[in-house]
Amino acid sequence: MTVLHTLNLTLRPCHPADGPDFIALERDAEVMQFLNGGPVDHGRVDPDKETFLMPRGHEAHVWTARRRADEAFVGWFGLFPEGGGLAELGYRLRRDHWGRGLASEGAMALIDWGFGHAGHDRIIACTLAVNHGSRRVMEKTGMTYERTEYPAAPVPVAGSEQGEVWYGLSRDRWASRR
């Protein structure tokens, strides 16, 4: 992993010192609404047993995003190798940074890095069908809708009955758009 710079962000490999910022994200009900339906109660959950990623600052493939202007914490991005040239994109941003294009900016930086340096052939991402903001980020990065799945959820989240949508982008399509 390397440090990535965009117009507005610096993405660097996460570090244990980022843990409190990551935990603060999980305590925000709106940030977590499409993952587990609300804030994470850290006294009652085991981060290693949850079905969604709860980074603490030592995870491989997770970058901490900070604003270039003032180093303020924005969120995190991840590009997780799945084997066979496939990687999955993930991200979580502080609510006060939503709607500013930063999720798309950071996601595109990781997609570019994934195809240009990490050797991935295909990058995918998924979210609940009702998470229109995240779907828009995927579309802005050039990913296209591929399918909807209806996985059984241990704890149903509002909107999960509409399914989980998957988007994808191939290296060839990425290269043709550059």
Short mmCIF file of N, CA and C in Angstrom, two decimals:
data_model
loop_
_atom_site.label_atom_id
_atom_site.label_comp_id
_atom_site.label_asym_id
_atom_site.label_seq_id
_atom_site.Cartn_x
_atom_site.Cartn_y
_atom_site.Cartn_z
N MET A 1 0.84 -1.18 0.00
CA MET A 1 0.00 0.00 0.00
C MET A 1 0.88 1.24 0.00
N THR A 2 0.37 2.25 -0.57
CA THR A 2 1.10 3.50 -0.71
C THR A 2 0.19 4.65 -0.31
N VAL A 3 0.76 5.83 -0.14
CA VAL A 3 -0.03 7.03 0.12
C VAL A 3 -0.56 7.54 -1.21
N LEU A 4 -1.85 7.85 -1.25
CA LEU A 4 -2.48 8.37 -2.46
C LEU A 4 -2.95 9.79 -2.20
N HIS A 5 -2.81 10.63 -3.22
CA HIS A 5 -3.26 12.02 -3.11
C HIS A 5 -4.25 12.31 -4.22
N THR A 6 -5.34 12.97 -3.86
CA THR A 6 -6.30 13.47 -4.83
C THR A 6 -6.33 14.98 -4.68
N LEU A 7 -7.21 15.63 -5.38
CA LEU A 7 -7.32 17.08 -5.26
C LEU A 7 -7.59 17.50 -3.83
N ASN A 8 -8.47 16.78 -3.14
CA ASN A 8 -8.90 17.19 -1.80
C ASN A 8 -8.50 16.25 -0.67
N LEU A 9 -8.02 15.06 -1.00
CA LEU A 9 -7.78 14.04 0.02
C LEU A 9 -6.36 13.49 -0.01
N THR A 10 -5.92 13.04 1.15
CA THR A 10 -4.76 12.18 1.27
C THR A 10 -5.26 10.86 1.84
N LEU A 11 -4.96 9.78 1.16
CA LEU A 11 -5.31 8.44 1.62
C LEU A 11 -4.01 7.74 1.97
N ARG A 12 -3.88 7.34 3.22
CA ARG A 12 -2.68 6.65 3.65
C ARG A 12 -3.08 5.36 4.35
N PRO A 13 -2.19 4.36 4.35
CA PRO A 13 -2.53 3.12 5.05
C PRO A 13 -2.95 3.44 6.48
N CYS A 14 -3.99 2.77 6.94
CA CYS A 14 -4.49 3.06 8.28
C CYS A 14 -3.45 2.69 9.33
N HIS A 15 -3.61 3.28 10.50
CA HIS A 15 -2.67 3.14 11.61
C HIS A 15 -3.51 3.04 12.90
N PRO A 16 -3.02 2.35 13.91
CA PRO A 16 -3.78 2.24 15.16
C PRO A 16 -4.24 3.59 15.73
N ALA A 17 -3.50 4.66 15.47
CA ALA A 17 -3.91 5.98 15.97
C ALA A 17 -5.22 6.44 15.31
N ASP A 18 -5.61 5.81 14.19
CA ASP A 18 -6.87 6.15 13.51
C ASP A 18 -8.07 5.48 14.18
N GLY A 19 -7.83 4.53 15.07
CA GLY A 19 -8.90 3.77 15.71
C GLY A 19 -10.02 4.61 16.30
N PRO A 20 -9.71 5.65 17.09
CA PRO A 20 -10.81 6.46 17.65
C PRO A 20 -11.68 7.12 16.58
N ASP A 21 -11.08 7.55 15.48
CA ASP A 21 -11.87 8.13 14.39
C ASP A 21 -12.77 7.08 13.75
N PHE A 22 -12.24 5.87 13.56
CA PHE A 22 -13.04 4.79 12.99
C PHE A 22 -14.22 4.44 13.90
N ILE A 23 -13.96 4.38 15.20
CA ILE A 23 -15.01 4.06 16.16
C ILE A 23 -16.08 5.15 16.17
N ALA A 24 -15.66 6.40 16.07
CA ALA A 24 -16.63 7.51 16.03
C ALA A 24 -17.57 7.36 14.83
N LEU A 25 -17.05 6.90 13.69
CA LEU A 25 -17.92 6.65 12.53
C LEU A 25 -18.99 5.62 12.88
N GLU A 26 -18.59 4.57 13.57
CA GLU A 26 -19.51 3.48 13.90
C GLU A 26 -20.56 3.90 14.93
N ARG A 27 -20.30 4.94 15.64
CA ARG A 27 -21.26 5.43 16.64
C ARG A 27 -22.30 6.37 16.03
N ASP A 28 -22.14 6.71 14.76
CA ASP A 28 -23.08 7.59 14.07
C ASP A 28 -24.17 6.73 13.42
N ALA A 29 -25.39 6.89 13.90
CA ALA A 29 -26.51 6.07 13.41
C ALA A 29 -26.72 6.21 11.91
N GLU A 30 -26.59 7.41 11.37
CA GLU A 30 -26.82 7.59 9.93
C GLU A 30 -25.72 6.97 9.10
N VAL A 31 -24.48 7.02 9.57
CA VAL A 31 -23.37 6.39 8.85
C VAL A 31 -23.60 4.88 8.79
N MET A 32 -24.12 4.31 9.85
CA MET A 32 -24.24 2.86 9.95
C MET A 32 -25.61 2.31 9.54
N GLN A 33 -26.54 3.17 9.17
CA GLN A 33 -27.91 2.71 8.93
C GLN A 33 -28.04 1.61 7.89
N PHE A 34 -27.20 1.60 6.87
CA PHE A 34 -27.31 0.58 5.83
C PHE A 34 -26.42 -0.63 6.08
N LEU A 35 -25.69 -0.61 7.19
CA LEU A 35 -24.82 -1.74 7.53
C LEU A 35 -25.43 -2.60 8.64
N ASN A 36 -25.88 -1.93 9.69
CA ASN A 36 -26.45 -2.70 10.80
C ASN A 36 -27.68 -2.03 11.40
N GLY A 37 -28.16 -0.98 10.76
CA GLY A 37 -29.39 -0.33 11.20
C GLY A 37 -29.23 0.77 12.22
N GLY A 38 -28.01 1.05 12.63
CA GLY A 38 -27.81 2.10 13.60
C GLY A 38 -26.42 2.09 14.18
N PRO A 39 -26.21 2.86 15.24
CA PRO A 39 -24.86 2.95 15.80
C PRO A 39 -24.41 1.61 16.39
N VAL A 40 -23.12 1.40 16.40
CA VAL A 40 -22.55 0.19 16.96
C VAL A 40 -22.36 0.41 18.46
N ASP A 41 -22.87 -0.53 19.25
CA ASP A 41 -22.68 -0.52 20.69
C ASP A 41 -21.41 -1.30 20.98
N HIS A 42 -20.32 -0.58 21.19
CA HIS A 42 -19.02 -1.23 21.34
C HIS A 42 -18.89 -2.07 22.60
N GLY A 43 -19.80 -1.91 23.53
CA GLY A 43 -19.79 -2.76 24.71
C GLY A 43 -20.43 -4.12 24.46
N ARG A 44 -21.13 -4.25 23.32
CA ARG A 44 -21.89 -5.48 23.07
C ARG A 44 -21.49 -6.21 21.79
N VAL A 45 -20.61 -5.66 20.99
CA VAL A 45 -20.25 -6.33 19.73
C VAL A 45 -18.78 -6.71 19.71
N ASP A 46 -18.49 -7.74 18.97
CA ASP A 46 -17.12 -8.17 18.74
C ASP A 46 -16.77 -7.82 17.30
N PRO A 47 -15.84 -6.86 17.11
CA PRO A 47 -15.52 -6.43 15.73
C PRO A 47 -15.07 -7.58 14.83
N ASP A 48 -14.53 -8.64 15.41
CA ASP A 48 -14.06 -9.76 14.60
C ASP A 48 -15.19 -10.69 14.17
N LYS A 49 -16.38 -10.53 14.75
CA LYS A 49 -17.50 -11.42 14.43
C LYS A 49 -18.61 -10.72 13.65
N GLU A 50 -18.50 -9.44 13.43
CA GLU A 50 -19.53 -8.71 12.70
C GLU A 50 -19.43 -9.02 11.21
N THR A 51 -20.55 -8.86 10.50
CA THR A 51 -20.56 -9.14 9.07
C THR A 51 -20.09 -7.95 8.25
N PHE A 52 -19.90 -6.80 8.87
CA PHE A 52 -19.38 -5.63 8.18
C PHE A 52 -18.04 -5.26 8.82
N LEU A 53 -17.19 -4.61 8.05
CA LEU A 53 -15.86 -4.27 8.52
C LEU A 53 -15.92 -3.17 9.58
N MET A 54 -15.24 -3.40 10.68
CA MET A 54 -15.09 -2.41 11.75
C MET A 54 -13.59 -2.19 11.95
N PRO A 55 -12.95 -1.39 11.10
CA PRO A 55 -11.49 -1.25 11.22
C PRO A 55 -11.08 -0.58 12.52
N ARG A 56 -9.89 -0.96 12.97
CA ARG A 56 -9.32 -0.39 14.19
C ARG A 56 -7.95 0.24 13.95
N GLY A 57 -7.47 0.17 12.70
CA GLY A 57 -6.21 0.83 12.37
C GLY A 57 -5.07 -0.11 12.06
N HIS A 58 -5.32 -1.40 12.07
CA HIS A 58 -4.26 -2.36 11.75
C HIS A 58 -4.63 -3.25 10.56
N GLU A 59 -5.75 -2.94 9.91
CA GLU A 59 -6.23 -3.78 8.82
C GLU A 59 -5.47 -3.51 7.52
N ALA A 60 -5.07 -4.60 6.91
CA ALA A 60 -4.46 -4.47 5.58
C ALA A 60 -5.55 -4.03 4.61
N HIS A 61 -5.19 -3.27 3.62
CA HIS A 61 -6.08 -2.87 2.54
C HIS A 61 -7.06 -1.75 2.93
N VAL A 62 -6.84 -1.10 4.07
CA VAL A 62 -7.68 0.02 4.49
C VAL A 62 -6.83 1.28 4.53
N TRP A 63 -7.33 2.33 3.88
CA TRP A 63 -6.68 3.63 3.87
C TRP A 63 -7.51 4.61 4.70
N THR A 64 -6.83 5.43 5.48
CA THR A 64 -7.48 6.52 6.20
C THR A 64 -7.51 7.72 5.27
N ALA A 65 -8.67 8.38 5.18
CA ALA A 65 -8.81 9.55 4.31
C ALA A 65 -8.85 10.81 5.19
N ARG A 66 -8.00 11.75 4.83
CA ARG A 66 -7.97 13.04 5.51
C ARG A 66 -7.97 14.14 4.46
N ARG A 67 -8.56 15.28 4.82
CA ARG A 67 -8.55 16.42 3.90
C ARG A 67 -7.12 16.93 3.77
N ARG A 68 -6.72 17.23 2.56
CA ARG A 68 -5.37 17.74 2.32
C ARG A 68 -5.18 19.11 2.96
N ALA A 69 -6.23 19.92 2.96
CA ALA A 69 -6.11 21.30 3.45
C ALA A 69 -5.76 21.37 4.93
N ASP A 70 -6.34 20.48 5.75
CA ASP A 70 -6.15 20.63 7.19
C ASP A 70 -5.98 19.30 7.94
N GLU A 71 -5.86 18.20 7.22
CA GLU A 71 -5.67 16.87 7.82
C GLU A 71 -6.87 16.39 8.63
N ALA A 72 -8.04 17.02 8.46
CA ALA A 72 -9.23 16.57 9.18
C ALA A 72 -9.63 15.18 8.69
N PHE A 73 -10.05 14.34 9.62
CA PHE A 73 -10.48 12.98 9.29
C PHE A 73 -11.77 13.03 8.48
N VAL A 74 -11.77 12.36 7.34
CA VAL A 74 -12.93 12.29 6.45
C VAL A 74 -13.60 10.91 6.56
N GLY A 75 -12.80 9.86 6.61
CA GLY A 75 -13.34 8.50 6.67
C GLY A 75 -12.28 7.50 6.28
N TRP A 76 -12.72 6.35 5.77
CA TRP A 76 -11.78 5.34 5.30
C TRP A 76 -12.28 4.74 3.99
N PHE A 77 -11.32 4.19 3.26
CA PHE A 77 -11.57 3.49 2.01
C PHE A 77 -10.82 2.17 2.07
N GLY A 78 -11.36 1.16 1.43
CA GLY A 78 -10.68 -0.12 1.38
C GLY A 78 -10.78 -0.73 0.00
N LEU A 79 -9.73 -1.45 -0.36
CA LEU A 79 -9.73 -2.23 -1.60
C LEU A 79 -9.20 -3.60 -1.23
N PHE A 80 -10.11 -4.56 -1.13
CA PHE A 80 -9.83 -5.86 -0.55
C PHE A 80 -9.69 -6.93 -1.62
N PRO A 81 -8.49 -7.51 -1.79
CA PRO A 81 -8.29 -8.57 -2.78
C PRO A 81 -9.15 -9.77 -2.43
N GLU A 82 -9.83 -10.29 -3.44
CA GLU A 82 -10.71 -11.45 -3.27
C GLU A 82 -10.13 -12.69 -3.95
N GLY A 83 -8.99 -12.53 -4.63
CA GLY A 83 -8.37 -13.64 -5.35
C GLY A 83 -8.76 -13.63 -6.82
N GLY A 84 -7.93 -14.23 -7.65
CA GLY A 84 -8.23 -14.34 -9.08
C GLY A 84 -8.32 -13.01 -9.80
N GLY A 85 -7.62 -11.98 -9.32
CA GLY A 85 -7.63 -10.67 -9.96
C GLY A 85 -8.81 -9.80 -9.56
N LEU A 86 -9.64 -10.27 -8.64
CA LEU A 86 -10.83 -9.54 -8.19
C LEU A 86 -10.54 -8.82 -6.87
N ALA A 87 -11.09 -7.61 -6.73
CA ALA A 87 -11.00 -6.86 -5.48
C ALA A 87 -12.34 -6.20 -5.20
N GLU A 88 -12.64 -6.01 -3.91
CA GLU A 88 -13.88 -5.35 -3.52
C GLU A 88 -13.58 -4.00 -2.90
N LEU A 89 -14.26 -2.99 -3.38
CA LEU A 89 -14.13 -1.62 -2.90
C LEU A 89 -15.11 -1.37 -1.76
N GLY A 90 -14.66 -0.67 -0.74
CA GLY A 90 -15.53 -0.27 0.37
C GLY A 90 -15.13 1.10 0.85
N TYR A 91 -16.04 1.79 1.52
CA TYR A 91 -15.75 3.13 2.03
C TYR A 91 -16.77 3.50 3.08
N ARG A 92 -16.36 4.40 3.95
CA ARG A 92 -17.25 4.94 4.97
C ARG A 92 -16.76 6.34 5.29
N LEU A 93 -17.65 7.32 5.19
CA LEU A 93 -17.27 8.72 5.43
C LEU A 93 -18.09 9.33 6.54
N ARG A 94 -17.48 10.29 7.22
CA ARG A 94 -18.21 11.07 8.21
C ARG A 94 -19.36 11.78 7.52
N ARG A 95 -20.46 11.88 8.22
CA ARG A 95 -21.68 12.48 7.65
C ARG A 95 -21.46 13.91 7.19
N ASP A 96 -20.66 14.68 7.92
CA ASP A 96 -20.45 16.08 7.54
C ASP A 96 -19.63 16.23 6.27
N HIS A 97 -19.16 15.12 5.71
CA HIS A 97 -18.44 15.16 4.43
C HIS A 97 -19.24 14.56 3.29
N TRP A 98 -20.47 14.15 3.55
CA TRP A 98 -21.33 13.61 2.50
C TRP A 98 -21.74 14.72 1.54
N GLY A 99 -22.00 14.33 0.30
CA GLY A 99 -22.53 15.26 -0.68
C GLY A 99 -21.51 16.25 -1.24
N ARG A 100 -20.24 16.01 -1.02
CA ARG A 100 -19.18 16.92 -1.49
C ARG A 100 -18.31 16.29 -2.58
N GLY A 101 -18.65 15.08 -2.97
CA GLY A 101 -17.87 14.39 -4.00
C GLY A 101 -16.64 13.68 -3.47
N LEU A 102 -16.43 13.70 -2.16
CA LEU A 102 -15.21 13.10 -1.60
C LEU A 102 -15.24 11.57 -1.66
N ALA A 103 -16.41 10.97 -1.50
CA ALA A 103 -16.49 9.51 -1.61
C ALA A 103 -16.11 9.06 -3.03
N SER A 104 -16.63 9.75 -4.02
CA SER A 104 -16.29 9.41 -5.41
C SER A 104 -14.81 9.66 -5.69
N GLU A 105 -14.29 10.76 -5.17
CA GLU A 105 -12.88 11.11 -5.37
C GLU A 105 -11.95 10.06 -4.77
N GLY A 106 -12.24 9.65 -3.53
CA GLY A 106 -11.41 8.64 -2.88
C GLY A 106 -11.57 7.28 -3.53
N ALA A 107 -12.80 6.91 -3.87
CA ALA A 107 -13.05 5.62 -4.50
C ALA A 107 -12.34 5.54 -5.85
N MET A 108 -12.38 6.61 -6.62
CA MET A 108 -11.70 6.61 -7.93
C MET A 108 -10.20 6.49 -7.76
N ALA A 109 -9.64 7.12 -6.73
CA ALA A 109 -8.20 6.99 -6.48
C ALA A 109 -7.83 5.54 -6.21
N LEU A 110 -8.66 4.84 -5.43
CA LEU A 110 -8.37 3.43 -5.14
C LEU A 110 -8.57 2.55 -6.37
N ILE A 111 -9.58 2.84 -7.15
CA ILE A 111 -9.80 2.08 -8.38
C ILE A 111 -8.60 2.27 -9.32
N ASP A 112 -8.16 3.50 -9.49
CA ASP A 112 -6.99 3.76 -10.34
C ASP A 112 -5.76 3.01 -9.82
N TRP A 113 -5.55 3.06 -8.51
CA TRP A 113 -4.42 2.36 -7.91
C TRP A 113 -4.57 0.85 -8.09
N GLY A 114 -5.79 0.35 -7.88
CA GLY A 114 -6.03 -1.09 -7.99
C GLY A 114 -5.75 -1.65 -9.38
N PHE A 115 -6.16 -0.91 -10.40
CA PHE A 115 -5.90 -1.36 -11.77
C PHE A 115 -4.49 -1.00 -12.22
N GLY A 116 -4.02 0.19 -11.84
CA GLY A 116 -2.74 0.67 -12.33
C GLY A 116 -1.52 0.13 -11.62
N HIS A 117 -1.68 -0.27 -10.34
CA HIS A 117 -0.50 -0.69 -9.56
C HIS A 117 -0.65 -2.04 -8.87
N ALA A 118 -1.86 -2.36 -8.44
CA ALA A 118 -2.06 -3.61 -7.68
C ALA A 118 -2.35 -4.80 -8.57
N GLY A 119 -2.59 -4.57 -9.85
CA GLY A 119 -2.78 -5.66 -10.79
C GLY A 119 -4.15 -6.32 -10.78
N HIS A 120 -5.15 -5.66 -10.23
CA HIS A 120 -6.50 -6.23 -10.24
C HIS A 120 -7.07 -6.17 -11.66
N ASP A 121 -7.87 -7.16 -12.00
CA ASP A 121 -8.53 -7.22 -13.31
C ASP A 121 -9.97 -6.75 -13.25
N ARG A 122 -10.54 -6.81 -12.04
CA ARG A 122 -11.94 -6.46 -11.86
C ARG A 122 -12.14 -5.96 -10.44
N ILE A 123 -12.93 -4.90 -10.29
CA ILE A 123 -13.25 -4.35 -8.98
C ILE A 123 -14.76 -4.29 -8.84
N ILE A 124 -15.24 -4.74 -7.70
CA ILE A 124 -16.67 -4.78 -7.42
C ILE A 124 -16.97 -3.99 -6.15
N ALA A 125 -18.23 -3.68 -5.95
CA ALA A 125 -18.69 -3.04 -4.71
C ALA A 125 -20.17 -3.38 -4.55
N CYS A 126 -20.64 -3.35 -3.31
CA CYS A 126 -22.05 -3.63 -3.07
C CYS A 126 -22.59 -2.75 -1.95
N THR A 127 -23.90 -2.57 -1.96
CA THR A 127 -24.61 -1.83 -0.92
C THR A 127 -26.07 -2.25 -0.96
N LEU A 128 -26.83 -1.83 0.03
CA LEU A 128 -28.26 -2.08 -0.03
C LEU A 128 -28.86 -1.27 -1.18
N ALA A 129 -29.86 -1.83 -1.82
CA ALA A 129 -30.52 -1.15 -2.94
C ALA A 129 -31.03 0.23 -2.55
N VAL A 130 -31.43 0.40 -1.30
CA VAL A 130 -31.99 1.68 -0.84
C VAL A 130 -30.93 2.73 -0.52
N ASN A 131 -29.65 2.37 -0.58
CA ASN A 131 -28.58 3.31 -0.28
C ASN A 131 -28.20 4.06 -1.57
N HIS A 132 -29.03 5.03 -1.90
CA HIS A 132 -28.87 5.75 -3.17
C HIS A 132 -27.57 6.55 -3.24
N GLY A 133 -27.10 7.08 -2.12
CA GLY A 133 -25.85 7.82 -2.11
C GLY A 133 -24.67 6.95 -2.49
N SER A 134 -24.58 5.77 -1.90
CA SER A 134 -23.48 4.87 -2.22
C SER A 134 -23.58 4.36 -3.65
N ARG A 135 -24.78 4.09 -4.10
CA ARG A 135 -24.96 3.65 -5.49
C ARG A 135 -24.47 4.73 -6.46
N ARG A 136 -24.75 5.97 -6.14
CA ARG A 136 -24.31 7.08 -7.00
C ARG A 136 -22.79 7.16 -7.04
N VAL A 137 -22.14 6.94 -5.90
CA VAL A 137 -20.68 6.92 -5.87
C VAL A 137 -20.16 5.85 -6.83
N MET A 138 -20.72 4.66 -6.76
CA MET A 138 -20.27 3.57 -7.63
C MET A 138 -20.45 3.94 -9.10
N GLU A 139 -21.57 4.54 -9.42
CA GLU A 139 -21.82 4.95 -10.80
C GLU A 139 -20.85 6.03 -11.25
N LYS A 140 -20.56 6.99 -10.39
CA LYS A 140 -19.63 8.07 -10.75
C LYS A 140 -18.22 7.56 -11.01
N THR A 141 -17.86 6.43 -10.40
CA THR A 141 -16.53 5.87 -10.62
C THR A 141 -16.45 5.04 -11.89
N GLY A 142 -17.58 4.86 -12.56
CA GLY A 142 -17.60 4.06 -13.79
C GLY A 142 -18.11 2.65 -13.60
N MET A 143 -18.41 2.28 -12.37
CA MET A 143 -18.96 0.95 -12.13
C MET A 143 -20.39 0.89 -12.67
N THR A 144 -20.80 -0.30 -13.07
CA THR A 144 -22.17 -0.48 -13.55
C THR A 144 -22.86 -1.56 -12.74
N TYR A 145 -24.17 -1.41 -12.64
CA TYR A 145 -25.00 -2.37 -11.93
C TYR A 145 -24.88 -3.74 -12.59
N GLU A 146 -24.75 -4.78 -11.75
CA GLU A 146 -24.65 -6.14 -12.27
C GLU A 146 -25.77 -7.05 -11.79
N ARG A 147 -26.15 -6.95 -10.51
CA ARG A 147 -27.17 -7.87 -10.00
C ARG A 147 -27.67 -7.40 -8.64
N THR A 148 -28.78 -8.00 -8.24
CA THR A 148 -29.32 -7.80 -6.90
C THR A 148 -29.41 -9.16 -6.22
N GLU A 149 -28.94 -9.23 -4.99
CA GLU A 149 -29.01 -10.45 -4.20
C GLU A 149 -29.87 -10.18 -2.97
N TYR A 150 -30.39 -11.24 -2.40
CA TYR A 150 -31.24 -11.14 -1.22
C TYR A 150 -30.70 -12.06 -0.13
N PRO A 151 -29.56 -11.68 0.45
CA PRO A 151 -28.97 -12.55 1.49
C PRO A 151 -29.77 -12.50 2.79
N ALA A 152 -29.71 -13.59 3.52
CA ALA A 152 -30.34 -13.62 4.84
C ALA A 152 -29.49 -12.79 5.78
N ALA A 153 -30.12 -11.87 6.47
CA ALA A 153 -29.39 -11.00 7.39
C ALA A 153 -29.67 -11.43 8.82
N PRO A 154 -28.61 -11.54 9.65
CA PRO A 154 -28.83 -11.94 11.04
C PRO A 154 -29.72 -10.92 11.78
N VAL A 155 -29.54 -9.65 11.44
CA VAL A 155 -30.38 -8.59 11.99
C VAL A 155 -30.87 -7.77 10.80
N PRO A 156 -32.17 -7.89 10.45
CA PRO A 156 -32.67 -7.14 9.30
C PRO A 156 -32.51 -5.63 9.48
N VAL A 157 -32.09 -4.98 8.42
CA VAL A 157 -31.91 -3.53 8.38
C VAL A 157 -33.03 -2.96 7.52
N ALA A 158 -33.57 -1.82 7.90
CA ALA A 158 -34.63 -1.20 7.11
C ALA A 158 -34.19 -1.07 5.66
N GLY A 159 -34.97 -1.58 4.75
CA GLY A 159 -34.66 -1.54 3.33
C GLY A 159 -33.98 -2.79 2.82
N SER A 160 -33.53 -3.67 3.71
CA SER A 160 -32.81 -4.86 3.26
C SER A 160 -33.71 -5.81 2.46
N GLU A 161 -35.02 -5.69 2.64
CA GLU A 161 -35.94 -6.54 1.87
C GLU A 161 -35.87 -6.23 0.38
N GLN A 162 -35.32 -5.06 0.01
CA GLN A 162 -35.17 -4.70 -1.40
C GLN A 162 -33.87 -5.24 -1.99
N GLY A 163 -33.06 -5.86 -1.16
CA GLY A 163 -31.86 -6.53 -1.64
C GLY A 163 -30.59 -5.71 -1.55
N GLU A 164 -29.53 -6.40 -1.93
CA GLU A 164 -28.19 -5.85 -1.96
C GLU A 164 -27.76 -5.79 -3.42
N VAL A 165 -27.36 -4.61 -3.88
CA VAL A 165 -26.97 -4.45 -5.28
C VAL A 165 -25.46 -4.53 -5.43
N TRP A 166 -25.05 -5.13 -6.52
CA TRP A 166 -23.63 -5.30 -6.84
C TRP A 166 -23.31 -4.52 -8.10
N TYR A 167 -22.18 -3.82 -8.06
CA TYR A 167 -21.67 -3.06 -9.19
C TYR A 167 -20.27 -3.57 -9.50
N GLY A 168 -19.82 -3.38 -10.74
CA GLY A 168 -18.49 -3.83 -11.10
C GLY A 168 -17.87 -3.00 -12.21
N LEU A 169 -16.56 -3.14 -12.31
CA LEU A 169 -15.77 -2.44 -13.34
C LEU A 169 -14.60 -3.34 -13.71
N SER A 170 -14.41 -3.55 -15.00
CA SER A 170 -13.27 -4.35 -15.47
C SER A 170 -12.10 -3.43 -15.79
N ARG A 171 -10.92 -4.02 -15.78
CA ARG A 171 -9.72 -3.27 -16.14
C ARG A 171 -9.85 -2.70 -17.55
N ASP A 172 -10.37 -3.50 -18.48
CA ASP A 172 -10.51 -3.03 -19.87
C ASP A 172 -11.44 -1.83 -19.97
N ARG A 173 -12.58 -1.89 -19.29
CA ARG A 173 -13.51 -0.76 -19.34
C ARG A 173 -12.92 0.47 -18.66
N TRP A 174 -12.21 0.26 -17.55
CA TRP A 174 -11.51 1.34 -16.86
C TRP A 174 -10.50 2.00 -17.82
N ALA A 175 -9.70 1.18 -18.49
CA ALA A 175 -8.66 1.70 -19.39
C ALA A 175 -9.29 2.48 -20.56
N SER A 176 -10.42 2.03 -21.05
CA SER A 176 -11.05 2.70 -22.19
C SER A 176 -11.65 4.06 -21.79
N ARG A 177 -11.91 4.26 -20.52
CA ARG A 177 -12.50 5.52 -20.05
C ARG A 177 -11.45 6.56 -19.71
N ARG A 178 -10.19 6.17 -19.66
CA ARG A 178 -9.14 7.08 -19.22
C ARG A 178 -8.74 8.05 -20.27
#
